[in-house]
Amino acid sequence: MRINRLKLQFFRNHEETEVQFAPHLNLFTGPNGAGKTNLIDAIHYLCMTRSFVASSDQYVAHHDEKYFMIDGDFEGEIRSSFKVSCSYSRGEGKKIFVNDSPLDRLSDLIGMIPVVVLSPEDRKLTSEGPAERRSFLDSMISQISPKYLRDLIKFRKIRKQRNKLLQEYQGPLSMLKSYLEPWDVQLAQTGTAIIFKRAQVLEKFKEYLAIQYQSITGLNLEPTLRYESICDKYDSHEQIHEEYVNQIESNFEKEAEREQTIIGPHRDEVVFYLGDIELRNYGSQGQHRLFSMALKMAQLFYYSDELDDLPIMLLDDVFGNLDQQKIDVITEALTKHSGQTFITSASERPFDQEMFKGSEQNVWFTVENGTVSSKF
Ligand SMILES: Nc1ncnc2c1ncn2[C@@H]1O[C@H](COP(=O)(O)OP(=O)(O)OP(=O)(O)O)[C@@H](O)[C@H]1O
């Protein structure tokens, strides 16, 4: 999959920007605050319907304006050529169009343009709480499985309704149990599908992670992960379902007391280890940074094997803190990814001009004050 052209209007500091991209490597350099990240964030927006930088769409619109527009021309294996547009206005929210037809559900876009983003914020994946890891997992699996995304959305709705009942119910506990029953059936069914899929994906993904961590660090320390959900084993759907139903049953009083759903994939954790060390509590800053990098590189190569379309890779400002040897390893790994790659960097130092001069595959852009131009 690749994006050939991007057009922005009032997208953060890009008032009017139009860029034609190269099929392989697109490098953006320029001073801090120039608008490099904003460019690749706009690409991310078209793939995932949201920014990877801003917490809310209202901050994405240029601060003097009430709206923004993003337009991208894409080319892939399954859909040979198509256009995705996004328009946002403060009053009406956002709308996504594919070939000028509006999408009923924003979630229909997820997976159409597979994307992986690596940014300095990724350190949180291993250093912060379980919600970060669940969200990484959900985003990763949703792009390869539309059913998984549908199950997630469904599960969220069921849990919301079930919590509402737990919170608002006033009466004898025996009656509450019968009111909960239809929700319990759906909760266990959908929750089981989510847990089973997470376990299956992680089983494969951990091999990619080990290869990437070892190739980035050159160390023999084996990175491993443990999936913690409601069971000890996740081999079969039936086994998980049985355990789920049992746990709903045995936690009924606790849930009634706390007035919320406490059993399910919304409480899952993925624990990362380096050798015997649990990374979250004992990892150094450098280990967190390199591990999260390995996670994203693993995601890239996992997608490349799983999907018909190669993912688009976005690397935001990741070379600044790395020594030359690690920069070379990542660059080398990226050359194995024959898909389209976007890199932002405040420094020009790590990059070889010869890769770009006269090349039809690679383009080096300079960005200054929200305007983009080719360097050569
Ligand atoms: N809503 C907005 N409206 C206008 N400008 C904005 C808005 N949000 C952010 N900016 C501006 O965008 C710029 C930041 O852009 P971006 O993060 O893309 O920079 P960058 O080139 O990646 O910089 P760095 O190298 O420091 O990461 C800043 O100048 C900031 O003031």
Coordinates of N, CA, C and O and ligand atoms in Angstrom, one line a residue, residues 12-13 31-38 59-63 317 346, ligand 1:
R12 N -3.3 21.6 11.6 CA -2.3 22.2 12.4 C -1.6 23.4 11.7 O -2.2 24.3 11.2
N13 N -0.2 23.3 11.7 CA 0.4 24.5 11.1 C 0.5 24.4 9.5 O 1.1 25.3 8.9
P31 N 13.8 22.3 11.0 CA 13.9 22.7 12.4 C 12.8 22.2 13.3 O 11.7 21.8 12.8
N32 N 13.0 22.2 14.6 CA 11.9 21.9 15.5 C 10.7 22.8 15.3 O 10.8 24.0 15.1
G33 N 9.5 22.2 15.4 CA 8.3 22.9 15.3 C 7.9 23.3 13.8 O 7.0 24.1 13.6
A34 N 8.6 22.7 12.8 CA 8.4 23.1 11.4 C 7.1 22.5 10.9 O 6.5 23.1 10.0
G35 N 6.7 21.4 11.4 CA 5.5 20.7 10.8 C 5.8 19.4 10.2 O 5.0 18.9 9.4
K36 N 6.9 18.8 10.6 CA 7.2 17.4 10.0 C 6.3 16.4 10.6 O 5.7 15.6 9.8
T37 N 6.2 16.3 11.9 CA 5.3 15.3 12.5 C 3.9 15.5 12.0 O 3.2 14.5 11.8
N38 N 3.5 16.8 11.9 CA 2.1 17.0 11.5 C 1.8 16.3 10.1 O 0.7 15.8 9.9
Y59 N -7.9 20.2 18.5 CA -6.6 20.8 18.5 C -5.8 20.5 17.2 O -4.7 21.0 16.9
V60 N -6.5 19.7 16.3 CA -5.9 19.4 15.0 C -6.1 20.5 14.0 O -5.3 20.8 13.2
A61 N -7.3 21.1 14.1 CA -7.6 22.2 13.3 C -6.7 23.4 13.6 O -6.4 23.6 14.7
H62 N -6.3 24.0 12.5 CA -5.4 25.2 12.7 C -6.1 26.2 13.8 O -7.3 26.4 13.7
H63 N -5.3 26.7 14.7 CA -5.9 27.4 15.8 C -6.7 28.7 15.4 O -7.5 29.2 16.1
D317 N 10.7 11.1 14.4 CA 11.8 11.6 15.3 C 12.4 10.5 16.2 O 12.6 10.7 17.3
A346 N 14.9 16.0 12.9 CA 15.4 17.4 13.0 C 16.8 17.5 12.5 O 17.3 18.5 12.0
Ligands
LIG1 N1 -3.8 23.6 15.9 C1 -2.7 24.2 15.5 N2 -2.7 25.3 14.7 C2 -1.6 25.8 14.2 N3 -0.3 25.4 14.5 C3 -0.2 24.3 15.3 C4 -1.4 23.7 15.9 N4 -1.0 22.6 16.6 C5 0.4 22.6 16.6 N5 0.8 23.7 15.8 C6 2.2 24.0 15.5 O1 2.8 22.9 14.8 C7 4.2 22.9 15.1 C8 4.6 21.6 15.5 O2 4.6 20.8 14.4 P1 5.3 19.4 14.4 O3 5.1 18.7 15.6 O4 4.9 18.7 13.1 O5 6.8 19.9 14.4 P2 8.1 19.1 14.0 O6 8.6 19.7 12.7 O7 7.8 17.6 14.0 O8 9.0 19.5 15.2 P3 10.0 18.6 16.1 O9 11.3 18.4 15.3 O10 10.2 19.6 17.2 O11 9.3 17.4 16.5 C9 4.5 23.9 16.2 O12 5.0 25.1 15.6 C10 3.1 24.2 16.7 O13 3.0 25.5 17.2

